[in-house]
Coordinates of C-alpha atoms and ligand atoms in Angstrom, one line a residue:
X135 CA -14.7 -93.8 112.9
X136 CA -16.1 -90.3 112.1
X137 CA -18.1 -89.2 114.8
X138 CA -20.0 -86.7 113.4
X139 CA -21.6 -89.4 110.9
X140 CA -24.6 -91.3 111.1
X141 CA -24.3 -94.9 111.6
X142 CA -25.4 -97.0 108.6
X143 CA -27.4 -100.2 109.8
X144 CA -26.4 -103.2 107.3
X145 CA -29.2 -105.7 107.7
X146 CA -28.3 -108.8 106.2
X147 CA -30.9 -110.7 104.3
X148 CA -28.7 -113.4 102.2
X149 CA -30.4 -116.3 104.2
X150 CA -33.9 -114.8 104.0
X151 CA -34.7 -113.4 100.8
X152 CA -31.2 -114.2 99.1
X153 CA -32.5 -117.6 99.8
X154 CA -35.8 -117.4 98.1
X155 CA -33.5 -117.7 94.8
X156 CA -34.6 -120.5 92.7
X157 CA -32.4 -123.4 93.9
X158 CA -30.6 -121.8 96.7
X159 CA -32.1 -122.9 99.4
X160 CA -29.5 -123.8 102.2
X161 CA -28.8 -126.3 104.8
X162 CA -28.8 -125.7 108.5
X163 CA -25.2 -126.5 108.7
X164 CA -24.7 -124.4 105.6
X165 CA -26.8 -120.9 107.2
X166 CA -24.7 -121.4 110.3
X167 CA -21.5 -121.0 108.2
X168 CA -23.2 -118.0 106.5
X169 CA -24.1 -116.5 109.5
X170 CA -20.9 -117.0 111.3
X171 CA -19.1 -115.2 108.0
X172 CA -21.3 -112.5 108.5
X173 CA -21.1 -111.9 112.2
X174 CA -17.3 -111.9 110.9
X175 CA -17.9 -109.2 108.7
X176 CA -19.9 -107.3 111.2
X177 CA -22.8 -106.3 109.8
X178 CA -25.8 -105.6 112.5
X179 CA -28.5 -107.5 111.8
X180 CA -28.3 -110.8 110.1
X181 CA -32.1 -111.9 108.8
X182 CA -31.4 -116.0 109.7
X183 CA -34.9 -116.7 108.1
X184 CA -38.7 -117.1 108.2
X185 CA -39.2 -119.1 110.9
X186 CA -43.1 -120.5 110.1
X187 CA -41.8 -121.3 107.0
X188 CA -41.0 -124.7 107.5
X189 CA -39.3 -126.9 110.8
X190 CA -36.2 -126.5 109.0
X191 CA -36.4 -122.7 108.3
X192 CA -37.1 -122.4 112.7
X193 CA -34.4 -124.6 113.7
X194 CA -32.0 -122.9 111.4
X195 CA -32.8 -119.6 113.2
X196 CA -33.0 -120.7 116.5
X197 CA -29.2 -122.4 115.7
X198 CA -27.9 -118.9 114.2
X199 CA -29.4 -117.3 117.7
X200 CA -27.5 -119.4 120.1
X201 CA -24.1 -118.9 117.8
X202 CA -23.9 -115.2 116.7
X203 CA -23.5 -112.8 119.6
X204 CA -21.8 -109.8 117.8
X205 CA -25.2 -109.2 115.6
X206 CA -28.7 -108.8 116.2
X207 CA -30.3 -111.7 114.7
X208 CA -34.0 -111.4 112.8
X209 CA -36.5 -113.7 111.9
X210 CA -39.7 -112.3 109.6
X211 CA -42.7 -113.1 110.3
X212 CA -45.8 -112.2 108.6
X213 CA -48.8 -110.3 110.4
X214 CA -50.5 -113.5 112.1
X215 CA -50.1 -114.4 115.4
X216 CA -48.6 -117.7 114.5
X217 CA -46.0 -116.3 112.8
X218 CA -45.1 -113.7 115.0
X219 CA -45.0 -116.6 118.0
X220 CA -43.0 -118.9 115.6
X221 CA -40.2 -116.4 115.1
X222 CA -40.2 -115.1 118.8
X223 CA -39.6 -118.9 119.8
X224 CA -37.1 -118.6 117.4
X225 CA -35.1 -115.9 117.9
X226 CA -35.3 -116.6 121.7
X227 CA -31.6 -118.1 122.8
X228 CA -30.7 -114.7 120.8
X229 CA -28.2 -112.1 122.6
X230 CA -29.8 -109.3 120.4
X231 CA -33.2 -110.6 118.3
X232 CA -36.0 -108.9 115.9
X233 CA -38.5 -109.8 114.5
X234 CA -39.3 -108.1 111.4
X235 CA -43.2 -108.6 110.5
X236 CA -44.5 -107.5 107.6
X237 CA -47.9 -106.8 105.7
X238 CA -48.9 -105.7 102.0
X239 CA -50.3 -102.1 101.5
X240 CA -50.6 -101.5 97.9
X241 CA -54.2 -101.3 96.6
X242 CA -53.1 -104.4 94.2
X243 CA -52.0 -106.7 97.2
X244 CA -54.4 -105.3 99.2
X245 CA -57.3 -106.0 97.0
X246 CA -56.2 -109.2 95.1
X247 CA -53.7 -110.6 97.4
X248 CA -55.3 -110.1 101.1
X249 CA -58.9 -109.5 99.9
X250 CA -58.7 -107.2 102.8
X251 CA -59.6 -103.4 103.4
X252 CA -57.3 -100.3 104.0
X253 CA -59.2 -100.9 107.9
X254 CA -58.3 -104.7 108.3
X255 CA -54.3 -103.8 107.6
X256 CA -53.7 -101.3 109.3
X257 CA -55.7 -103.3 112.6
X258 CA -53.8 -107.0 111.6
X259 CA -50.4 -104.4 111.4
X260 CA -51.0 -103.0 114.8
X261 CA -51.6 -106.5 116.2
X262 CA -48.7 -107.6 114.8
X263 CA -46.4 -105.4 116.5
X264 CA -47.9 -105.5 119.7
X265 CA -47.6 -109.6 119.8
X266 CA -44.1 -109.4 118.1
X267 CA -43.3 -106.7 121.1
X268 CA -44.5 -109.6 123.7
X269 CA -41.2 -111.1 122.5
X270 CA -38.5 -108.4 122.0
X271 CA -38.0 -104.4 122.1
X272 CA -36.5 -104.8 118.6
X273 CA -39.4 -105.0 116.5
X274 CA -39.2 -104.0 112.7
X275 CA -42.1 -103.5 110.8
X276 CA -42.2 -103.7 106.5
X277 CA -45.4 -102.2 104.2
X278 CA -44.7 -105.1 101.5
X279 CA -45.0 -103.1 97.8
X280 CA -44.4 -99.8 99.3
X281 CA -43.4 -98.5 96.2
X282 CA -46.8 -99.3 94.9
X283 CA -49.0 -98.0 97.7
X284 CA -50.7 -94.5 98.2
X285 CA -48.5 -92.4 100.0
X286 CA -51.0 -90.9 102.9
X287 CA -51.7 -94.6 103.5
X288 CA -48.8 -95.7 103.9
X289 CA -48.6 -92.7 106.2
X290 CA -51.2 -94.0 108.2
X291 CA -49.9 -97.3 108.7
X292 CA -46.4 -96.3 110.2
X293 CA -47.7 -93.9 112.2
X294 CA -50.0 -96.6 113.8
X295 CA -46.9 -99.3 114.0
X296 CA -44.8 -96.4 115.4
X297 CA -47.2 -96.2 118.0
X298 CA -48.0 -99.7 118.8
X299 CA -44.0 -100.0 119.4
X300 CA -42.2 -100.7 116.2
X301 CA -38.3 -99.5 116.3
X302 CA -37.7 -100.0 112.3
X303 CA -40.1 -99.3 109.8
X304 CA -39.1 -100.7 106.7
X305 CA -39.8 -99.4 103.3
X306 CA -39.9 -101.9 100.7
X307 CA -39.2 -101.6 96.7
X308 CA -40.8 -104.9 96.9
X309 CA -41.1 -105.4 92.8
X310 CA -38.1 -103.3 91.8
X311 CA -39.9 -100.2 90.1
X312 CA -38.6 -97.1 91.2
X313 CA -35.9 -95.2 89.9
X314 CA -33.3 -93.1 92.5
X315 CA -35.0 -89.7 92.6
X316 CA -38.2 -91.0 93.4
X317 CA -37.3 -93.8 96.2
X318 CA -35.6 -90.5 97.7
X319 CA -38.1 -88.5 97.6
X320 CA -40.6 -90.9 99.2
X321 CA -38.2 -91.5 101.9
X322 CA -37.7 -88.0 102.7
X323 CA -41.8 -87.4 102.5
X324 CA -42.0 -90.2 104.9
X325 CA -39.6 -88.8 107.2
X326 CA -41.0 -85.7 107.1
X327 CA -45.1 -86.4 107.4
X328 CA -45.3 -89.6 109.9
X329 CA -45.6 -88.8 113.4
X330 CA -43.3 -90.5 115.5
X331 CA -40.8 -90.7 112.6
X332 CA -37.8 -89.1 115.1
X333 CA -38.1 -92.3 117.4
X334 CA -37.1 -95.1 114.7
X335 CA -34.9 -96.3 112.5
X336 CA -36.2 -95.8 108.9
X337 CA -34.7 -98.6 106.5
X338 CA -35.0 -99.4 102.9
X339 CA -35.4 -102.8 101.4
X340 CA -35.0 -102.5 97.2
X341 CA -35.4 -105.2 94.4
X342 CA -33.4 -105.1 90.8
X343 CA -36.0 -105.6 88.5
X344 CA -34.7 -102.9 86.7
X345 CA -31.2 -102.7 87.8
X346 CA -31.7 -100.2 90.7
X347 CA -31.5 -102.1 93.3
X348 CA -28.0 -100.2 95.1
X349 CA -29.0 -96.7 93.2
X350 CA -32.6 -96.8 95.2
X351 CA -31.1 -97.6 98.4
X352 CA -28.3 -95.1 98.3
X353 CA -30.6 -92.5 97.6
X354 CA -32.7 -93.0 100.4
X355 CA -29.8 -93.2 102.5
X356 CA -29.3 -89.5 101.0
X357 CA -32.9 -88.8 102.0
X358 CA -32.5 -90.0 105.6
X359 CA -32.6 -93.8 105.6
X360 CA -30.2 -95.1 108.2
X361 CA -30.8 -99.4 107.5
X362 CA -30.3 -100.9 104.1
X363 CA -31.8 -104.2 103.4
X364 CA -29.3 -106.0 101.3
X365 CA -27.5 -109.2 100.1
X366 CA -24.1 -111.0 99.2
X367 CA -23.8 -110.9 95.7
X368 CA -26.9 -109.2 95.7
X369 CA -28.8 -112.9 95.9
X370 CA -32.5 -112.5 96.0
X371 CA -36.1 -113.6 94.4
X372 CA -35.8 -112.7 90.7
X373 CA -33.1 -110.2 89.8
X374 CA -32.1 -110.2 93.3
X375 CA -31.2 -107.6 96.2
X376 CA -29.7 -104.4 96.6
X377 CA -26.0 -106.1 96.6
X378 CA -24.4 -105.6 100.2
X379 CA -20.8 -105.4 99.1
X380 CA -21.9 -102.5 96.5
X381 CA -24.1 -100.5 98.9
X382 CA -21.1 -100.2 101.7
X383 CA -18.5 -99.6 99.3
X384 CA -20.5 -97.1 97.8
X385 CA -20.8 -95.1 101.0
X386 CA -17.5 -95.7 102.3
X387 CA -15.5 -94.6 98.9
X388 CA -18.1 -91.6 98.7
X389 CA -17.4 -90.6 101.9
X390 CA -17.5 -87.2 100.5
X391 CA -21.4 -87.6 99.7
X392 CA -22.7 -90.1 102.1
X393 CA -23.2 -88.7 105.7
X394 CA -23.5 -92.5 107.3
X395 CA -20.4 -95.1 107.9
X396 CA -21.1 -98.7 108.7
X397 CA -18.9 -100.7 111.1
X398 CA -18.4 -103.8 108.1
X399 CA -15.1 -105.3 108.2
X400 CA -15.2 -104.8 104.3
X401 CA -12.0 -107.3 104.0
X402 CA -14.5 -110.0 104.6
X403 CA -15.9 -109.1 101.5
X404 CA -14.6 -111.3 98.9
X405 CA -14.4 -114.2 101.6
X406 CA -18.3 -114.0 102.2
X407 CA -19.1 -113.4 98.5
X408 CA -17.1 -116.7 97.3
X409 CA -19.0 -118.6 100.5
X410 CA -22.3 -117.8 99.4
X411 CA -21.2 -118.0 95.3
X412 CA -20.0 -121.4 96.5
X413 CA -22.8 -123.2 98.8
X414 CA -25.7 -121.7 96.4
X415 CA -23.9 -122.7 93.5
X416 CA -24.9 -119.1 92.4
X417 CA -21.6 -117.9 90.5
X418 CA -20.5 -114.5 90.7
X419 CA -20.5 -112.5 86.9
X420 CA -16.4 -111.5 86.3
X421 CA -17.4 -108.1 86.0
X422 CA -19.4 -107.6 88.5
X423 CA -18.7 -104.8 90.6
X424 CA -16.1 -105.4 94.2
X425 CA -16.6 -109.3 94.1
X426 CA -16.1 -110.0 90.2
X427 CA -13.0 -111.4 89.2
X428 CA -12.5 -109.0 86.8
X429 CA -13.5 -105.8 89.2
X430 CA -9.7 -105.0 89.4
X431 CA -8.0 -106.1 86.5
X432 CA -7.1 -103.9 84.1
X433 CA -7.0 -105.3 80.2
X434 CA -6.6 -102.2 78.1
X435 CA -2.4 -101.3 78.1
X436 CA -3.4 -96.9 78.9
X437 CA -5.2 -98.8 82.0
X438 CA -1.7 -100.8 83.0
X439 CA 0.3 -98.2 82.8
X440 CA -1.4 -95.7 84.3
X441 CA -2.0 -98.1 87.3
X442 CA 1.9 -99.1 87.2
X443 CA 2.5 -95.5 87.8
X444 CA 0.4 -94.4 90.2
X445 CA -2.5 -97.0 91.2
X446 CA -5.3 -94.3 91.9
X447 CA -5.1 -93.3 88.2
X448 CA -7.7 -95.6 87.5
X449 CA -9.0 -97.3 91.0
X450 CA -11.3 -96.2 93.2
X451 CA -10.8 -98.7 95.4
X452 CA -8.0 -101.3 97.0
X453 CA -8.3 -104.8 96.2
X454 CA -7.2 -106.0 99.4
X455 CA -9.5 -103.8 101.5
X456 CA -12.3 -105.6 99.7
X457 CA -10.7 -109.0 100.9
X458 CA -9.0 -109.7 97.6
X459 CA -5.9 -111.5 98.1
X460 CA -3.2 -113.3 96.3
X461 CA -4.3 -117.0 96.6
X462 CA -2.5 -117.9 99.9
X463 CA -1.4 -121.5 100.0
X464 CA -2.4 -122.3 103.4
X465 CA -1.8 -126.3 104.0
X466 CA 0.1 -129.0 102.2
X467 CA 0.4 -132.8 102.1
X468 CA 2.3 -132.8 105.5
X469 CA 0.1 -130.4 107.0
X470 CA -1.2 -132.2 110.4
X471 CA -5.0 -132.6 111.9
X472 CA -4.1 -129.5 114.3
X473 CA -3.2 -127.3 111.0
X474 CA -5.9 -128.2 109.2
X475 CA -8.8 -127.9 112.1
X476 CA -7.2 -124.5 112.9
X477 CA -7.3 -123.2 109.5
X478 CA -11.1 -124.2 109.1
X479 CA -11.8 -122.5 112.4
X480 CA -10.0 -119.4 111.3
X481 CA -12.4 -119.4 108.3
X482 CA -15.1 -119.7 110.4
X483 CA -16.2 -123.2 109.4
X484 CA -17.0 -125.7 112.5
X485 CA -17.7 -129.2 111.9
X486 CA -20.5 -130.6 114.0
X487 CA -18.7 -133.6 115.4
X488 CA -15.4 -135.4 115.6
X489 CA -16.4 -138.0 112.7
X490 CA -17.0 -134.8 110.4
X491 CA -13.8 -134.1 111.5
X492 CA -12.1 -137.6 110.3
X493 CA -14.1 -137.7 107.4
X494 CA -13.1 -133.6 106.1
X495 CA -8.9 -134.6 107.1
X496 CA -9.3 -137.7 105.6
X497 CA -10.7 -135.7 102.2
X498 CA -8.2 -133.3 102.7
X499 CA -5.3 -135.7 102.4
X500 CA -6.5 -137.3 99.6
X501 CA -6.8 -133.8 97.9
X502 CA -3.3 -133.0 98.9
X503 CA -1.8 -135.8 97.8
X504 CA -3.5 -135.0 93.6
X505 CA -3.0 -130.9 94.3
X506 CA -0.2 -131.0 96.5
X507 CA -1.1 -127.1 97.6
X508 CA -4.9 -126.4 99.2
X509 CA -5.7 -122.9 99.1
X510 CA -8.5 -121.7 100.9
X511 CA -11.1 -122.0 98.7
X512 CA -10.0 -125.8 98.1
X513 CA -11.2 -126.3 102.1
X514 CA -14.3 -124.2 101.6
X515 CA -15.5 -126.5 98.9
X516 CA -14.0 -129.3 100.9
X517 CA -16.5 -128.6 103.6
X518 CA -19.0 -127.6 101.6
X519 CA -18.8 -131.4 99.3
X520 CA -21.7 -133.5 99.8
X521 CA -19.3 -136.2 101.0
X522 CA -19.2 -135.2 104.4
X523 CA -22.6 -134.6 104.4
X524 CA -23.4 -137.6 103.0
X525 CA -24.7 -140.0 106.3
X526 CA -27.9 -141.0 105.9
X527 CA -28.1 -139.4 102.2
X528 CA -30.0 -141.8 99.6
X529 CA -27.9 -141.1 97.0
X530 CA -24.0 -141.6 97.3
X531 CA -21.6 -142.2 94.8
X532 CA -19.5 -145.3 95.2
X533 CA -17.5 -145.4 91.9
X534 CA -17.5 -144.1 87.9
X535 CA -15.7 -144.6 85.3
X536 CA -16.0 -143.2 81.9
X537 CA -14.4 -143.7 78.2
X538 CA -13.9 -140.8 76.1
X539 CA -11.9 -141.3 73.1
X540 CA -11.9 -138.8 69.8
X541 CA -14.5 -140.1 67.2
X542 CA -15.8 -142.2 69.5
X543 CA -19.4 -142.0 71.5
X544 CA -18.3 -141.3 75.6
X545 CA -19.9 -144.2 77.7
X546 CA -19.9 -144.0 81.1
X547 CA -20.3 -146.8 84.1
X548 CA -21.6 -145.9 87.8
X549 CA -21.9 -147.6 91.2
X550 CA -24.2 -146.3 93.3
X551 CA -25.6 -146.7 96.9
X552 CA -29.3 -146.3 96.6
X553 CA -31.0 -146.3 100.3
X554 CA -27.9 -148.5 101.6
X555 CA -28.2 -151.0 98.7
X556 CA -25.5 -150.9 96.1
X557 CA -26.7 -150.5 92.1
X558 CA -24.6 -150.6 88.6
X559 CA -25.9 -148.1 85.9
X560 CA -24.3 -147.6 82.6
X561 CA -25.0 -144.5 79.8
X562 CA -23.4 -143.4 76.8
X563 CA -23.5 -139.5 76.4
X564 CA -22.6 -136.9 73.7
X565 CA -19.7 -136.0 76.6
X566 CA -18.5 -138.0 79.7
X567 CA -20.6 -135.8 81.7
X568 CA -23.4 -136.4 79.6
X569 CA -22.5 -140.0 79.7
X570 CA -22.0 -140.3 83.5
X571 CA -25.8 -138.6 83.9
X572 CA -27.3 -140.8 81.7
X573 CA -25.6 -143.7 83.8
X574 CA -27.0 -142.2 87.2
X575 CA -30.4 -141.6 85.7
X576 CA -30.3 -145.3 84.2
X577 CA -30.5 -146.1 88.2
X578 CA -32.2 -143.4 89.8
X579 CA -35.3 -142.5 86.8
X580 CA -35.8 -139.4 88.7
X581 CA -37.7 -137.5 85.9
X582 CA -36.1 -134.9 87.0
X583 CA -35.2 -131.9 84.3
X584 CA -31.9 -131.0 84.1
X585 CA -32.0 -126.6 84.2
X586 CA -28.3 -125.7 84.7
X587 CA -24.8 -127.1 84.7
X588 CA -22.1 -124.8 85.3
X589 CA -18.0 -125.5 85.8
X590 CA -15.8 -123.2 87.8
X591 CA -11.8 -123.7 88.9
X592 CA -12.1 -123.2 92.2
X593 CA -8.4 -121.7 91.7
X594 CA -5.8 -121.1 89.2
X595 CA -3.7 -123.9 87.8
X596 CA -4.6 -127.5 85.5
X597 CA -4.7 -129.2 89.0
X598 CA -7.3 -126.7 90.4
X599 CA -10.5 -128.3 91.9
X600 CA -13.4 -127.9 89.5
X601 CA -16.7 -126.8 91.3
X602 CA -20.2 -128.3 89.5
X603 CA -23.2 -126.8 89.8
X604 CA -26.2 -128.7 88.5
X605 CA -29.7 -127.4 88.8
X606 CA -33.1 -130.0 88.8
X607 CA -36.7 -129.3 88.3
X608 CA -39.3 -131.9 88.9
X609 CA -42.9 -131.1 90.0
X610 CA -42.2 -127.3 90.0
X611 CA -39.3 -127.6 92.8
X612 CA -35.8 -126.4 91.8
X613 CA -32.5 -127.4 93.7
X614 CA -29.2 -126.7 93.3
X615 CA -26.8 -129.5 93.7
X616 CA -22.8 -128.9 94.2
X617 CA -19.8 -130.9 93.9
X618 CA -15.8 -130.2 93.8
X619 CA -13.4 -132.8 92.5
X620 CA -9.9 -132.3 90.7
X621 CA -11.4 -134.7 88.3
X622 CA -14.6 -132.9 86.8
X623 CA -16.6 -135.9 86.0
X624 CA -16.6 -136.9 89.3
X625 CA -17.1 -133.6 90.8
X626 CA -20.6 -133.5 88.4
X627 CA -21.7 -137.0 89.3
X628 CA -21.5 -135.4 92.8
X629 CA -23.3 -132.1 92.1
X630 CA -25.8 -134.4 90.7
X631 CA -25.9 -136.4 93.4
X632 CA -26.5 -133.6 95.9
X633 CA -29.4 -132.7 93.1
X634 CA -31.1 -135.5 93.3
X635 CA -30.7 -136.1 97.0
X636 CA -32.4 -132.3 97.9
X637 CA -35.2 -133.4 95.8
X638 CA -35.7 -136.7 97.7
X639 CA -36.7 -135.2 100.4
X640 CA -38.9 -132.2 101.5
X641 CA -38.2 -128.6 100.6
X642 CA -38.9 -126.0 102.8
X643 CA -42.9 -125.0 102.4
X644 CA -43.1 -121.4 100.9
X645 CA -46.2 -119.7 102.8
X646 CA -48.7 -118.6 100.3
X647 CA -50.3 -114.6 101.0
X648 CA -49.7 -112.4 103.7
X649 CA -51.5 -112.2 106.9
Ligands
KIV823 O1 -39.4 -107.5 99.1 C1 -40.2 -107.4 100.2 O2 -41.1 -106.7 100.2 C2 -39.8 -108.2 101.3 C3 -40.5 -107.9 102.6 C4 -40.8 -109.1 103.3 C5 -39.6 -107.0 103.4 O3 -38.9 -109.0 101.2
ZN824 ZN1 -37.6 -108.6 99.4

């Protein structure tokens, strides 16, 4: 560590607004494995959810408070007392807790959105604070489409929030419009003009509508912003986030330009990214930068060579210091219960109960005995199947078979529990995926529209483990489903499965307008 630098604040909003994604929402047991990656990465404040959102969104915070003690964790909230008392409940069993509340100050929101005055937000901001201070001293404070609002009003309302007690005032790029100069220079104005600037942290939250998302935020860290608001794999509503791995890679291989360091254990990198890739169902793009497959290999023979000879001819970066690693086989068929509980624990994934337990060894040597070497990612998506999950789920696969012969239409036969009761489907398909859909649908007539199927090896090799992503619509809700099998028929039936089975029951209840 560099003690004359700054310390860069890396809040964490993967489960917040990277889950606002279309499809991505997560599970409890799902967030907790997030957040526990996360708290291994060390970043500072981990944003766990909204807790008024729904029962599921509290509970899922409350759970990430009473586990992560090496991170502050945050729930938003916005400026009504219900939601601020909602996410102060929340964040309670918390060793370090925020709550980040948050209210629209553009004209356009303003006017259209709130139907409320310049007066009324700067008063329901105030409030906010002050009842969001009855819970914690950490209390962050956002002006939702900064980017779009008049610059002595937003003036106005920070200094106000500054002096009703907020500790972070957040600057939002809530719709992804600026470009780097001018997100800078707003920052540094800001700085500069509110009173009572010297006493907080000032943070910046940006969108990639246009691709910005990382250049915004680094410029305002140039202009004096010491928190960025960022995700894994830059997950977020519409083109996502400022991407988290980008941002601190960023400052720490321009150490020359950036006068901040973060305390990220940046070899948990790639780990977090293929967690988050993997329970969303959200693949990563090959070239995408630190976390794409592709980020460090080099294709073109100048590139090889160069590298052969001396490896900073063309990187900027180590591979393994982002986490990248040869694939490490880690257990095999005689690998024991001990060996196996140990290695999930050292990857930060705790099964809720001994039966979990059973049921994820019991998987596990089934999957050694077709793969013979588990890697990994082969337990992540282990843990993450639906199978172990699958108590209590309506939906479970009991058996499928499907013919696929050349020249010949692909017909596929299920068995399915439906609610406890067993049920035989049959389709034929223009595939044997296709096929083994129809067959479910013939059972479960879900109406649902399929939006998105996607294959991925989890590793290398004929015998890898294919990971399934399928995507559902019905009555305007999306969900993901995801399922991992060596055989990748099977590993769709369970992706759609896991589909059908989020749709079944109740999503989480997205609050309409601020305030
Ligand atoms: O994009 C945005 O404005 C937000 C706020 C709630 C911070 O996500
Ligand atoms: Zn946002």
């Amino acid at each position: 560590m560099n003690d004359k630098k700054d310390h860069l604040f890396i809040f964490d909003t993967t489960l917040r607004d990277g889950e606002q994604s279309p499809g991505a929402s997560m599970t409890k047991e799902e967030k907790l494995r997030v957040a526990r990656q996360l708290e291994r990465m060390q970043v500072d404040v981990i944003e766990a959810g909204f807790a008024a959102a729904s029962p599921g969104d509290f509970d899922a915070i409350q759970a990430i408070a009473r586990i992560v003690k090496g991170a502050t964790v945050c729930s938003l909230a916005r400026s009504s007392e219900n939601d601020i008392r909602r996410a102060g409940e929340a964040i309670a069993p918390a060793t370090r807790g925020r709550i980040h509340t948050f209210i629209a100050t553009s004209p356009i929101h303003m006017e259209k959105k709130l139907r409320m005055t310049p007066d009324q937000v700067v008063e329901a901001a105030v409030r906010a604070v002050q009842w969001a201070r009855e819970y914690t001293d950490d209390v962050e404070f956002s002006a939702e489409d900064a980017v779009r609002s008049e610059v002595d009003f937003l003036c106005r309302v920070f200094a106000e929030v500054i002096k009703a007690g907020a500790t972070t005032i957040n600057v939002p790029d809530t719709v992804g419009y600026s470009i780097p100069s001018v997100w800078g220079d707003l920052m540094s104005t800001l700085i500069q003009r509110v009173p009572g600037a010297d006493k907080v942290v000032w943070s910046t939250h940006c969108h990639n509508d246009l691709g910005m998302a990382v250049a915004n935020s680094l410029s305002a860290v140039l202009a004096g912003a010491r928190q960025v608001e960022c995700t894994i794999n830059g997950l977020g509503e519409r083109a996502g986030n400022a991407s988290l791995e980008e941002v601190v890679m960023a400052v720490r291989t321009r150490g020359d330009l950036f006068p901040v360091q973060t305390r990220l254990d940046a070899t948990q990198i790639v780990p977090a990214s293929k967690l988050v890739s993997q329970i969303t169902g959200y693949a990563v793009q090959p070239n995408k930068a630190v976390v794409g497959a592709n980020a460090f290999a080099h294709e073109s023979g100048i590139h090889q060579d160069g590298v052969l000879k001396h490896r900073e001819t063309y990187e900027i970066m180590r591979a393994e210091d982002v986490g990248w690693a040869q694939n490490k086989l880690v257990l095999g068929k005689h690998s024991g219960r001990n060996a196996f509980k140990s290695r999930l624990s050292a990857l930060g994934i705790v099964l809720e109960s001994e039966e979990y337990l059973n049921l994820a060894f019991a998987r596990f040597k089934e999957l050694a005995d077709k793969k013979h070497e588990i890697f990994d990612e082969d337990l992540q998506a282990l843990v993450s199947d639906e199978d172990l999950a699958t108590d209590g789920e309506y939906y479970k696969l009991s058996y499928s078979r499907v013919c696929s012969e050349t020249g010949e239409t692909p017909e596929a036969l299920v068995t399915l529990t439906v609610g406890g009761e067993e049920k035989k489907g049959a389709g034929i398909g223009s595939g044997p995926v296709d096929a083994t859909f129809k067959a479910i649908e013939s059972i479960a007539a879900s109406g649902a529209q399929l939006l998105l199927y996607s294959v991925n090896a989890i590793t290398t090799g004929t015998d890898a483990q294919g990971e399934v992503t399928v995507r559902l619509s019905r009555g305007g809700r999306i969900v993901n489903g995801n399922g991992a099998d060596t055989d990748i028929v099977i590993a769709s039936a369970k992706a759609y499965l896991n589909a059908l089975n989020k749709l079944q029951f109740p999503d989480r209840v997205d609050p309409q307008g601020d305030v």
